[in-house]
Structure formats: C-alpha cells, structure tokens
Short mmCIF file of C-alpha atoms and ligand atoms in Angstrom, two decimals:
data_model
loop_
_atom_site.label_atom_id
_atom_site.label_comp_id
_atom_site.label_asym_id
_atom_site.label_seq_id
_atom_site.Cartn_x
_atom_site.Cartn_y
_atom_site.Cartn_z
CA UNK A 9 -126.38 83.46 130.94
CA UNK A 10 -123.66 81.85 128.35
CA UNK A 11 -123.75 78.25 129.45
CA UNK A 12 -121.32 77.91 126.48
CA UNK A 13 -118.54 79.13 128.22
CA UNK A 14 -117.97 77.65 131.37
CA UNK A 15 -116.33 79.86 134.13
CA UNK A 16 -112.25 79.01 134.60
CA UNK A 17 -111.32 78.19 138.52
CA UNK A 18 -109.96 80.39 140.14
CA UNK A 19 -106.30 78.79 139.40
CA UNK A 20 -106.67 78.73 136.25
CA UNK A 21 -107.48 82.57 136.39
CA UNK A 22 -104.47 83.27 138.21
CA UNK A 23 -101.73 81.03 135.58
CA UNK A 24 -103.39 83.12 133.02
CA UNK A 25 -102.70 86.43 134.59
CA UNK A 26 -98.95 85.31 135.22
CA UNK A 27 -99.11 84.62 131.57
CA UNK A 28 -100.08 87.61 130.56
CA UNK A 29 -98.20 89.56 133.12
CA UNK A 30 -94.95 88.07 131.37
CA UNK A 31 -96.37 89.47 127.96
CA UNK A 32 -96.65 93.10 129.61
CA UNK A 33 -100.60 92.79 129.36
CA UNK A 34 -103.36 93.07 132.30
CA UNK A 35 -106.96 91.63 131.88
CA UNK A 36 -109.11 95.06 132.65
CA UNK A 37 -112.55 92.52 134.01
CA UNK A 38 -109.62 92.04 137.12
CA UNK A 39 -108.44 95.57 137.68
CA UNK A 40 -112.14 96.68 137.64
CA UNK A 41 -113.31 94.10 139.99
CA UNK A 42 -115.02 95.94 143.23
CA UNK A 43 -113.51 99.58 142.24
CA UNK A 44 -116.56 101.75 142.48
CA UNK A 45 -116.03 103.64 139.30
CA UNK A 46 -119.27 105.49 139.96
CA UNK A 47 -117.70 109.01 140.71
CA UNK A 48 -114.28 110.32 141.53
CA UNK A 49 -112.10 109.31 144.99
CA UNK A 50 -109.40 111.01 145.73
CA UNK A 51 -106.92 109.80 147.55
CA UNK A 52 -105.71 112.61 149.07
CA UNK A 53 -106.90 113.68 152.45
CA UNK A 54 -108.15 117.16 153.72
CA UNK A 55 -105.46 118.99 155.88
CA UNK A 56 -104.76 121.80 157.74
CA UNK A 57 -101.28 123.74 158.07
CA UNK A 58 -101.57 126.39 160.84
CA UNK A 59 -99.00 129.14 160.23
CA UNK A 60 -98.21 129.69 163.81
CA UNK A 61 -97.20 126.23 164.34
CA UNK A 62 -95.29 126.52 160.80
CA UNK A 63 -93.78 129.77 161.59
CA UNK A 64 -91.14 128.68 163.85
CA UNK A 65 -89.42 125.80 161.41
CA UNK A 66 -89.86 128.45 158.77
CA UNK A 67 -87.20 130.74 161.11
CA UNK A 68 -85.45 128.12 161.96
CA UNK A 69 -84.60 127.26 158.04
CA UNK A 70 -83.62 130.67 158.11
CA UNK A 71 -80.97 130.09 160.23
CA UNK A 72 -80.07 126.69 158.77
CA UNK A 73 -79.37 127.72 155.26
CA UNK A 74 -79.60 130.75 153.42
CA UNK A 75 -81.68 131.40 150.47
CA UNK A 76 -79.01 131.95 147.39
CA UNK A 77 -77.77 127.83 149.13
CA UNK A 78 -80.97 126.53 149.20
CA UNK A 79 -81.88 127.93 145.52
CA UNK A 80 -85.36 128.28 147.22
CA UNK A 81 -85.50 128.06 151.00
CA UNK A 82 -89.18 126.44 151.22
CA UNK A 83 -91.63 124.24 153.49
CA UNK A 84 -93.37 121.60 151.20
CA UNK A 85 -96.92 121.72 152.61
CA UNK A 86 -97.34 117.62 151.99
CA UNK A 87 -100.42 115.91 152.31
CA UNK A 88 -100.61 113.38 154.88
CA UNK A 89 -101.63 111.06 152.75
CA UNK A 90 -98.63 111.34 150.06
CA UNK A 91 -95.80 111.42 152.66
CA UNK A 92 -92.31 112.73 151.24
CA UNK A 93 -94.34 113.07 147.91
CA UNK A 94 -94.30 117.44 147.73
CA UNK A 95 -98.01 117.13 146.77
CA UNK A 96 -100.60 119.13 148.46
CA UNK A 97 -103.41 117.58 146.23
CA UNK A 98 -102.84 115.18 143.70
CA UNK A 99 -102.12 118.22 141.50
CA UNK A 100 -101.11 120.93 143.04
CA UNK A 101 -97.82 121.95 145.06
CA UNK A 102 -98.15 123.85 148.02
CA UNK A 103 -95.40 125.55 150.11
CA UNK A 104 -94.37 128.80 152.37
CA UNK A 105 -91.04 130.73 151.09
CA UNK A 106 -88.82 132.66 153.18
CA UNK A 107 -86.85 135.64 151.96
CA UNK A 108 -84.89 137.38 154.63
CA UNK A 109 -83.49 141.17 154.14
CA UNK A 110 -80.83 141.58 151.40
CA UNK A 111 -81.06 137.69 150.35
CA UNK A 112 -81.72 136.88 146.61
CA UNK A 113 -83.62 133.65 144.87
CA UNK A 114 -81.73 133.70 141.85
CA UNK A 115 -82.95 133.56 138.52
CA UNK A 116 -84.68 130.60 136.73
CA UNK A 117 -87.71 129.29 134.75
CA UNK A 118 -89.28 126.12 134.06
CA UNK A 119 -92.35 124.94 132.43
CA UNK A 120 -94.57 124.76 135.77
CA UNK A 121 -96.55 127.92 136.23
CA UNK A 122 -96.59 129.22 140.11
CA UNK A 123 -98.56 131.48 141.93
CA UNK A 124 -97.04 133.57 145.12
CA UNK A 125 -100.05 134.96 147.24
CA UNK A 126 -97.98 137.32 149.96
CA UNK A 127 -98.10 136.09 153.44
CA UNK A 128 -96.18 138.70 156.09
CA UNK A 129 -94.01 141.34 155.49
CA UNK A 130 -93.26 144.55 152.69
CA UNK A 131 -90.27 145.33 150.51
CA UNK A 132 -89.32 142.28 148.53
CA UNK A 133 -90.04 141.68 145.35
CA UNK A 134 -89.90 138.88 142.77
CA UNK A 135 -89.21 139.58 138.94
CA UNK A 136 -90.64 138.04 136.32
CA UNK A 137 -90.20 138.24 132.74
CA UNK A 138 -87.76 142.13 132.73
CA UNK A 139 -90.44 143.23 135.41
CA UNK A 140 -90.45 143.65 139.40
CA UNK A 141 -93.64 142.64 141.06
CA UNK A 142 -93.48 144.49 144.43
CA UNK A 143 -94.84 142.34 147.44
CA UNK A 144 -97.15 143.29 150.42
CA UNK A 145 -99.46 140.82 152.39
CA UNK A 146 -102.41 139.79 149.92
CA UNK A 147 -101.21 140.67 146.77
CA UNK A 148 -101.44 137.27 144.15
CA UNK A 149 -98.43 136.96 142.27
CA UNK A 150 -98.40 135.18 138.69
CA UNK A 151 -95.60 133.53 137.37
CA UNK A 152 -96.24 131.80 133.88
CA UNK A 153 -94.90 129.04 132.63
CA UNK A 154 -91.74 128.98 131.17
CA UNK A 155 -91.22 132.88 132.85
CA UNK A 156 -87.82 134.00 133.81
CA UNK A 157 -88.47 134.66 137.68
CA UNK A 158 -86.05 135.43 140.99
CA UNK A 159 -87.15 137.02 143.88
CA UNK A 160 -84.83 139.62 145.94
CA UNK A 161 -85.83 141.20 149.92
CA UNK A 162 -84.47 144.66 149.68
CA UNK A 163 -86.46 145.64 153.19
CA UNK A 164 -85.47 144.85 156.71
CA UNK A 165 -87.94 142.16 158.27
CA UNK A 166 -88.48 138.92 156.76
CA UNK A 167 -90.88 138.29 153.90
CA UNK A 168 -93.09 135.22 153.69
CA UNK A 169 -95.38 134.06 151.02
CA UNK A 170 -97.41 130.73 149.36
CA UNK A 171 -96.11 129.25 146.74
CA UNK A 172 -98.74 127.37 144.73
CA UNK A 173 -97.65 125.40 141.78
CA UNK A 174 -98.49 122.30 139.09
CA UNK A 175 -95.84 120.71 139.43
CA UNK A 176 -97.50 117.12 140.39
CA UNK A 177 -99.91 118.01 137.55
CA UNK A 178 -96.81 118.17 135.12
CA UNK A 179 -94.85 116.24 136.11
CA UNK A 180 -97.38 113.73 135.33
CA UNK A 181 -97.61 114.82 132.08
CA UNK A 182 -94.09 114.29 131.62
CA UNK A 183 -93.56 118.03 130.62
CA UNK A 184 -90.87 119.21 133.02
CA UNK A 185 -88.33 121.52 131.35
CA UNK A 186 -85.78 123.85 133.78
CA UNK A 187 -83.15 126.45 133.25
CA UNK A 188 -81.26 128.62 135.34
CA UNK A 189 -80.16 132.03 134.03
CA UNK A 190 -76.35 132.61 133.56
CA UNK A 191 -76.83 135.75 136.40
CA UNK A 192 -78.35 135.52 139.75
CA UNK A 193 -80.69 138.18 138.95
CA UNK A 194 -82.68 139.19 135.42
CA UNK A 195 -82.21 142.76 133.58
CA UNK A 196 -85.18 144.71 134.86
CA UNK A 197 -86.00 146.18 131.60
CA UNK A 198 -89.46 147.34 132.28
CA UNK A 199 -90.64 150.36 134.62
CA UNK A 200 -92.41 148.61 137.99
CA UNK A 201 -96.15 148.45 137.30
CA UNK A 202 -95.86 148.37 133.67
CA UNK A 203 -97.93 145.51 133.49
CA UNK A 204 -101.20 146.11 135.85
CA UNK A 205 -100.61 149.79 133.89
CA UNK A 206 -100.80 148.02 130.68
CA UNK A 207 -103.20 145.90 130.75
CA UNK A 208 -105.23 145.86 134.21
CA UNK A 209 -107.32 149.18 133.33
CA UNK A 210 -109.95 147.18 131.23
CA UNK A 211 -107.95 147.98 128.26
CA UNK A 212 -105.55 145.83 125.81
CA UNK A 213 -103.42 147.13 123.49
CA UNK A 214 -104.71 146.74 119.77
CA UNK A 215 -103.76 143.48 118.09
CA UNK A 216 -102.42 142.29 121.44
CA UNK A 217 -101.81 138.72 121.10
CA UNK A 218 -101.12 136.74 124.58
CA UNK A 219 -98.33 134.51 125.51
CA UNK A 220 -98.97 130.98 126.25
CA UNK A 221 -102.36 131.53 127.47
CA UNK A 222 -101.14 132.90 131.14
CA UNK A 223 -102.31 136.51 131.96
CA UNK A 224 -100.10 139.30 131.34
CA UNK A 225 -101.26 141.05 134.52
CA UNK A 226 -98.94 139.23 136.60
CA UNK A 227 -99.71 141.12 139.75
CA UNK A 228 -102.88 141.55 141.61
CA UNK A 229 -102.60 144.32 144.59
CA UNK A 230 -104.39 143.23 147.38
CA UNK A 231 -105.98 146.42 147.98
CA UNK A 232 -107.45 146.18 144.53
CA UNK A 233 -108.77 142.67 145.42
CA UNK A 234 -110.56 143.51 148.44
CA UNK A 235 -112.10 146.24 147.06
CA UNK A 236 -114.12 144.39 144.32
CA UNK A 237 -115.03 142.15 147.13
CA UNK A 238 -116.40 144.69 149.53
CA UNK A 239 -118.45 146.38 146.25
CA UNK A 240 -119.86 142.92 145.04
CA UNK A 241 -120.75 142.54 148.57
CA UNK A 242 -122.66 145.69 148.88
CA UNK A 243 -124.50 144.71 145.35
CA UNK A 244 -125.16 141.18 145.43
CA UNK A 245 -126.63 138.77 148.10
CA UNK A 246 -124.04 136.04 148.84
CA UNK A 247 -124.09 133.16 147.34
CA UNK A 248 -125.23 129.72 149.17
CA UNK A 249 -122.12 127.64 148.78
CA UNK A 250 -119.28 130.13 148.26
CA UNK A 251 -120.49 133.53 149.88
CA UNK A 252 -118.86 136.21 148.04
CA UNK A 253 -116.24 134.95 145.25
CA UNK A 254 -114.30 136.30 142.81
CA UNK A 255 -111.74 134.99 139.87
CA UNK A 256 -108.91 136.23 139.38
CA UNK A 257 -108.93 137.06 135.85
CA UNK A 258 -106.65 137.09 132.37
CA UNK A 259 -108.03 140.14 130.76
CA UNK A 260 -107.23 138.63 127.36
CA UNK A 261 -109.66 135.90 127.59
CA UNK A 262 -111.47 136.24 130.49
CA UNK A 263 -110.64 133.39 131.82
CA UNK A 264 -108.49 131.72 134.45
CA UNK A 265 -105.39 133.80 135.39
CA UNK A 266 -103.17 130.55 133.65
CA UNK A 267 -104.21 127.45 131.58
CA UNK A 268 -103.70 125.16 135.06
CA UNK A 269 -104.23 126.63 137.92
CA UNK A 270 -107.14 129.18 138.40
CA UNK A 271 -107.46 131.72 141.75
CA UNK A 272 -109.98 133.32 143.55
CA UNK A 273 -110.63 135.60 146.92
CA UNK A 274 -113.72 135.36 148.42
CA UNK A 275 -115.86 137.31 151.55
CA UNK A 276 -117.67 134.97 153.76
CA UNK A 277 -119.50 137.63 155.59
CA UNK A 278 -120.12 137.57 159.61
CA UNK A 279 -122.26 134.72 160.55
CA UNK A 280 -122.22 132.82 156.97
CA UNK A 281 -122.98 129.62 157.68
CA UNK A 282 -122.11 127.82 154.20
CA UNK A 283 -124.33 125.21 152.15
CA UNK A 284 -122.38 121.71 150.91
CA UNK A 285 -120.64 121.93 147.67
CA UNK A 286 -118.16 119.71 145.79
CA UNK A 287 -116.40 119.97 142.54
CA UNK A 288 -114.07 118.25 140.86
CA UNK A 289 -111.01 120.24 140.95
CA UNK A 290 -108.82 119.97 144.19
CA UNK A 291 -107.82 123.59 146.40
CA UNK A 292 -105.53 124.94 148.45
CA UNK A 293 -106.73 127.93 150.39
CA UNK A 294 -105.34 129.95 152.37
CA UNK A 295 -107.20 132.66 155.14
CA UNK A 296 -106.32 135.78 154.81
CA UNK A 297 -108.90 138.04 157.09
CA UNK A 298 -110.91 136.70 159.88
CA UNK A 299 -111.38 133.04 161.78
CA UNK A 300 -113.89 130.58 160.08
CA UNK A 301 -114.26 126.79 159.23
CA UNK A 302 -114.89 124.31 157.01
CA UNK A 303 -116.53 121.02 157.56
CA UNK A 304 -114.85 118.17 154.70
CA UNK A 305 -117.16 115.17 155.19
CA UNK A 306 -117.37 114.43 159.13
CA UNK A 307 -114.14 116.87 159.85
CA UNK A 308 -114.23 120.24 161.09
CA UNK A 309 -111.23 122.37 160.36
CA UNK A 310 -110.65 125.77 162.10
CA UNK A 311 -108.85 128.26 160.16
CA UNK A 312 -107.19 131.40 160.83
CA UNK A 313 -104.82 134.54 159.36
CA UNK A 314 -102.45 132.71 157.27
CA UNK A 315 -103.58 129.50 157.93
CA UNK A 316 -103.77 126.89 154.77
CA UNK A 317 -106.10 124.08 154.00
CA UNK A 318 -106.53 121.80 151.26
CA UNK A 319 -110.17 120.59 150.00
CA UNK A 320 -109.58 117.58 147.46
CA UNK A 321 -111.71 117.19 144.74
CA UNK A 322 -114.76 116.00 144.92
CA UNK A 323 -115.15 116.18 148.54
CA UNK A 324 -118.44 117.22 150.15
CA UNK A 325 -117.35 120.74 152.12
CA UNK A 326 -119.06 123.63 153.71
CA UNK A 327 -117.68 126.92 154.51
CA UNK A 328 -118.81 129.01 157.55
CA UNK A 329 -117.55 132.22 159.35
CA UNK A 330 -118.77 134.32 162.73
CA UNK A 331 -117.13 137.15 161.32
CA UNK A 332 -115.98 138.84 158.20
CA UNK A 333 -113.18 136.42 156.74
CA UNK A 334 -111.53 136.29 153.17
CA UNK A 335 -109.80 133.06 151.76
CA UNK A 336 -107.70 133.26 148.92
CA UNK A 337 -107.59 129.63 146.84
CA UNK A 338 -106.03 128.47 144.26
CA UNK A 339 -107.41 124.92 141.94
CA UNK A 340 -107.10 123.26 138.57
CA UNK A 341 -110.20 123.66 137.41
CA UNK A 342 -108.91 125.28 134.22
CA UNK A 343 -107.47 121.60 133.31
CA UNK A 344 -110.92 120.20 133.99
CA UNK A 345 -112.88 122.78 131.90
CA UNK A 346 -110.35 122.76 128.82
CA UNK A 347 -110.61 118.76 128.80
CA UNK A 348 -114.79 118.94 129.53
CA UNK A 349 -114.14 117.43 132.74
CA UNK A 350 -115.56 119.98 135.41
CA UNK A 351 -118.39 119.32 137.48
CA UNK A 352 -119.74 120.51 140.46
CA UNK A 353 -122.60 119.32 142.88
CA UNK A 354 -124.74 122.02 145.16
CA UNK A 355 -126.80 121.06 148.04
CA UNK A 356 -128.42 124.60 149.03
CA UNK A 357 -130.64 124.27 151.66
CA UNK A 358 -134.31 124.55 150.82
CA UNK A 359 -136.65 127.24 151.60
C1 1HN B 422 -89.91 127.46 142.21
O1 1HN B 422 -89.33 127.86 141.06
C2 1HN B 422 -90.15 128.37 143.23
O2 1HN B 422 -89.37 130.20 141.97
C3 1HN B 422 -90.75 127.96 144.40
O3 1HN B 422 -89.89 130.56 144.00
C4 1HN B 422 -91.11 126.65 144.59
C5 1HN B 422 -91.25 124.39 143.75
C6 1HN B 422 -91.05 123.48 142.77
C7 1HN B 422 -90.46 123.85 141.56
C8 1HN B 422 -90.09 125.16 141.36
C9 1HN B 422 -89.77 129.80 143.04
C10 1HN B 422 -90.88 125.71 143.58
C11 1HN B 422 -90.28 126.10 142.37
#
C-alpha cells in the first residue's frame, strides 16, 4: 500500500468534486465505483407487443387522423423501460404503420435506414428511390438511408406493416438529416421489380459499384424467403440455438442487407426446444407462422402471428416452438461487427 499518500475524508472528497464539477471535469475512480464493468447491461427490458391487443388502437388511429395528416400514422412500440422515449432497444425503433385504401405517405428521406416487414393485407406499395416495392404479408422491405421513400394503398382493405428503424442509434450519433420532397409522391421511373430482376438472380451488373453500402435489392418476396427456409431445412440439421436461420443478404458484399441494421427469417421446426444464446446486438422480432416462446432470463414470453418481441443485447434467451413457426428479426449487429464489437455466447446442451 502507498502509506505516502494518506486517504482524503470523505468531505474532503466531496469539496473536491464540487470543484471540479465547476471546472466541467469528473474524477473517473468515482463514476467507476461499484459499476460492474465486467460485461454489457442493458438497460432495456424484454417486451412483448401482441398484435391483437394492438390491433384495435391501430383502427382506432385510423379513424382519428388520416395518413397524408399524420405524415406517418404509426404506433411507437416503446420499451417499458424508456417510457415516451420511441426506443424499442437502445438502438433500434420499432413501430406498426397503417395505410388504409386510397391514402398516401408522402414522399421523404432522411439519413436513418428503415426496414418494413409486411404485416396484413395486399395492394399497397411503398416507393423507394423511382421504384414501387409491391407489399403482401412477409415480404422485408429495405429502405436505405438517405432513399427517397412514400408509401401509397391502392387496394381496398387496410394494409399493416413493421417499421424497424436506427433512429435511436443515429440520433446518437448526431447524424440526423430530413427532407421532404416538393410532391406528395416520387416519379416512378423504373419498371416494378426492376431491382430483385436486376440484381436478386445471383448476378450483378459488371463494374456495379453500390450505394452507401445498403443493398440494392430492396425487396425480399416472402414466398422467396420461405422457400430457402423450407430447402435449408430439408438439407441441414437445425441448429442448437437458432434452429433454422437465414440473413437477409446485400448481394454486393454479402453482407448485412444495410450498414446498421441486419435481418433474418428463421424455421424453428415442431417441437424445437431451443439452447441459451446471447449476443451483443439487441432484436426486435416479429412471428410470422406458428405459436412459440422464448424464455429472456426467468421470463417466458408467448408469441404468436404478428406478434413482436424485443430481446436486448446481451440477454441470456432461448427459443422454443410445438409447431412449425418462423420469426422474422431485425438487430444491429452490423454496427458491432464493423467496429469489432460483436460477440456472442452459446450454451448448447451437452451430449
Ligand atoms: C419514417 O420515415 C417512416 O417512412 C416510418 O414510413 C417511421 C419513424 C421515425 C423516423 C422516420 C416511413 C419513421 C420514419
């Protein structure tokens, strides 16, 4: 031990931190003291939105305001523990968007990227970029960053979808830029399916360089989806923690749909009964086929069709299913593997 320097009292500690609090400075041996540094904690909490207890507020803003008013007529999935904050995890946004027949979402970008994974209902479509994305129940919509986008319901029932974004993630950053197009709607300049034609077939045009990083296969077809699911299921034992999962790809790089947010879909066949995983990015899923569960530390949440839960990072979870069920989710684990930060845990079972 120093015996040179004697230990100040604890008044003396506290003048000197009102001293230094005055000259805009902090002394890091006090902010430290009894934080377990150790590993990550977030602070956000695991949560459960269940769409048939959502589904009446979402008709109900339907009737309140219309969707050209409300610029985007949308339920903020918040986590309970960041009340009034729009945050579903520390990073990510989370929210379900109504469109009902012949309304428009006009025209806008901004430097979040968002992700629209279709809900309910055929016969809208959202625009991004000179190009209509058609939407049915399943397909995963990109929108990149910076993206003119506007959405339009041409059919006769309502159409409902999950709106995943960054926006906690940058506004953090301090990296929020917005603009709203002059016309309620963009030129449509490019036949529909242009880009999945383009560049979903395993091909890329020669010298194709792509934009900011975000894939220029903005739409992923459900049907498509599910049916690299169903063949990696017949070819490949599931795995332990996830079952059967699949990334969404950009089929420039190979990597993560955008630079933030990464998406998957994945099979947990009848009767999976999960091993505990963490990592350290944070999800929001959302079921799409089939009733299962996941346990997040000592809670158990139920999920169903349409149904959306958020896992934080870090958090010890196990997936399980009696039958066939398919989650879509959506994380920033693209953040954590640019900056070297990703890590992930398994606890498969023995034996
Ligand atoms: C946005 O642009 C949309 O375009 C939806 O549909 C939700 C939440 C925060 C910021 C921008 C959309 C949004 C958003």
């Amino acid at each position: 031990m120093n015996e040179a320097a004697p230990r100040a009292d604890d008044a003396d500690q506290t003048a000197f931190q009102q001293r230094l609090g005055a000259l805009n400075l902090g002394a890091l041996w006090v902010g430290r003291r009894g934080v377990d540094l150790s590993q990550p904690k977030s602070p956000a909490a695991p949560a459960l939105w269940r769409y048939g207890d959502i589904r009446p507020s979402l008709e109900e803003a339907g009737r309140l305001i219309r969707a050209e008013e409300a610029f985007r007529r949308v339920l903020v999935m918040e986590n309970p523990a960041f009340p009034g904050e729009m945050r579903a995890t520390q990073t990510l946004y989370a929210g379900l968007q109504l469109v009902l027949p012949g309304e428009i979402a006009p025209c806008h970008r901004h430097s979040q990227t968002a992700f629209r994974f279709v809900l309910e209902g055929e016969g809208a479509f959202t625009s991004v970029d000179g190009e209509r994305a058609w939407m049915r129940r399943g397909d995963f919509i990109v929108t990149p960053c910076w993206s003119w986008h506007d959405h339009a319901n041409e059919s006769d029932g309502p159409v409902v979808w999950l709106d995943v974004l960054d926006t906690p993630l940058v506004g953090f950053l301090d990296t929020v830029f917005r603009e709203s197009h002059d016309r309620p709607r963009q030129t449509i300049d490019r036949p529909d399916g242009m880009s999945p034609a383009r560049f979903g077939a395993g091909m890329l045009p020669v010298g194709y360089e792509g934009s900011r990083g975000a894939s220029p296969v903005f739409s992923y077809p459900y049907g498509r989806s599910r049916a690299a699911l169903a063949a990696l299921a017949r070819s490949t034992p599931p795995d332990a923690c996830h079952g059967l999962k699949m990334a969404y790809v950009n089929p420039a790089t190979g990597g993560p749909a955008t630079p933030t947010m990464g998406a998957c879909l994945q099979l947990l066949p009848a009767g999976f009964d999960g091993a505990d995983y963490r990592a350290t990015d944070s999800a929001v899923y959302a079921a799409v086929e089939g009733r299962g569960r996941v346990r997040i530390g000592d809670e158990t949440i139920e999920w169903g069709p349409n149904d959306v839960f958020v896992v934080p990072g870090w958090r010890r979870h196990a997936l399980a299913a009696d039958e066939d069920a398919v989650l879509f989710s959506v994380s920033e684990r693209p953040v954590h593997e640019a900056l070297g930060l990703w890590r992930e845990e398994r606890f498969d079972r023995q034996g």
